[in-house]
C-alpha positions as a printed Julia matrix, in Angstrom:
125×3 Matrix{Float64}:
   0.15  -0.08   -0.1
   1.19   3.89   -0.86
  -0.36   6.62    1.43
  -0.53  10.0    -0.99
  -0.86  13.04    0.1
  -1.43  16.27   -1.61
  -0.38  19.75   -0.69
   0.38  23.27   -2.32
  -3.34  24.52   -4.28
  -4.88  27.59   -3.66
  -6.07  30.86   -5.57
  -3.31  32.4    -7.56
  -4.49  35.44  -10.99
  -4.13  34.24  -13.88
  -0.55  33.94  -15.4
   0.67  33.4   -11.87
   2.61  29.99  -10.52
   2.2   27.2    -8.21
   4.25  24.34   -6.82
   1.89  21.4    -5.9
   3.56  18.34   -3.96
   2.54  14.49   -3.21
   3.93  13.3    -0.07
   4.16   9.4    -0.13
   4.29   6.73    2.76
   4.38   3.41    2.65
   6.07   0.42    0.71
   8.91   2.0    -1.51
   8.06   5.3    -2.82
  11.33   5.16   -5.24
   9.71   2.26   -7.1
   6.25   3.72   -8.53
   5.9    5.42  -11.32
   4.12   8.9   -10.25
   1.24  10.8   -11.81
  -0.79  14.13  -11.87
  -4.25  14.0   -12.96
  -6.67  17.02  -12.94
 -11.0   16.87  -12.55
 -12.38  19.95  -13.54
 -16.29  20.41  -12.65
 -18.65  18.63  -15.03
 -15.39  17.11  -16.54
 -13.84  13.42  -16.69
 -10.62  13.25  -14.47
  -7.68  14.31  -17.05
  -3.72  13.12  -17.27
  -1.33  16.39  -16.52
   2.38  14.91  -16.26
   3.79  11.71  -15.04
   7.44  10.71  -14.15
   8.85   7.05  -14.28
  10.11   5.3   -11.14
  14.03   7.06  -12.21
  13.16  10.32  -12.49
  12.68  10.2   -16.65
  10.23   8.89  -18.96
   8.61  12.42  -18.5
   4.76  12.39  -19.88
   3.01  16.21  -20.55
  -0.47  16.61  -21.77
  -0.24  18.89  -24.75
  -2.22  21.43  -22.78
   0.43  21.54  -20.22
   3.35  21.24  -22.45
   5.88  24.16  -21.53
   4.26  25.78  -18.72
   4.33  22.65  -16.29
   6.97  20.35  -14.85
   7.41  17.6   -12.67
   9.63  16.49  -10.98
  10.2   13.89   -8.16
  12.82  13.53   -4.9
  13.08  10.28   -3.37
  14.97  11.01   -0.22
  12.03  13.32    0.53
   9.29  10.41   -1.15
   7.9   13.48   -2.83
   6.65  14.21   -6.37
   6.21  17.66   -7.53
   4.42  19.61  -10.05
   5.44  23.24  -10.71
   3.13  25.24  -12.71
   3.92  28.41  -14.54
   1.42  30.43  -16.99
  -1.23  29.27  -14.73
  -4.57  29.93  -16.85
  -8.29  29.58  -15.75
  -8.76  26.61  -18.06
  -6.45  24.44  -15.53
  -9.07  25.07  -12.35
  -9.03  21.8   -11.03
  -8.92  19.27   -8.2
  -5.5   18.32   -8.79
  -4.54  14.7    -7.9
  -1.68  12.63   -7.51
  -1.05   8.72   -8.5
   1.13   5.91   -8.08
   2.15   2.77  -10.23
   4.27   0.35  -11.44
   7.42   1.12  -12.88
   7.51   0.97  -16.67
   9.62   2.98  -19.15
   7.47   5.58  -20.03
   5.3    6.94  -17.67
   1.58   6.34  -18.18
  -1.21   8.64  -18.97
  -4.37   6.15  -17.94
  -5.66   6.26  -15.09
  -5.65   2.66  -15.35
  -2.22   2.58  -15.08
  -2.0    4.03  -11.89
  -3.12   1.93   -8.54
  -3.34   4.68   -5.37
  -4.27   8.03   -5.55
  -4.25  11.02   -3.43
  -7.28  12.98   -1.93
  -6.73  15.98   -4.25
  -5.74  19.38   -3.81
  -7.99  22.74   -5.38
  -6.51  25.16   -7.96
  -8.11  28.15   -8.21
  -7.07  30.62  -11.67
  -9.01  33.9   -11.9
  -9.0   35.73  -14.93
C-alpha cells in the first residue's frame, strides 16, 4: 500500500505560479511511477504529467507542455508539479497517483493503483 497526500493548491491569478507536492508513505516510493491528474467540475479526470520510477520517461499533456514541470525527490518521498503561466482553464482538483514501473510513465488512469485525495487549484481571470 502507498498513501499519497497532496498539498500546495490555492487561489492564484492568471499568469501566476504554484507548486504542488505529493508526499508518499508506505511501500518504497522510489519503485513507483508517479503521475498528476486533474478534474474540473463536470469533466472527467484528465492526465496532466507523469514521471517514471528513476526520474525519466517524462510525459505531459499537450495543454500543459512548456508550462508545467514534474519532478521527484526520492529522499523526501515526494513528487512535485511546478505550474507556471496558469490559466483559468487550469482550475481543477489535482490528484497525484502511483503506479508500477514502466519506462514511459503512463497517461491513463488505469495505469495507476494508488491515488491521493486531491488539492484544489483555482486560477482567477
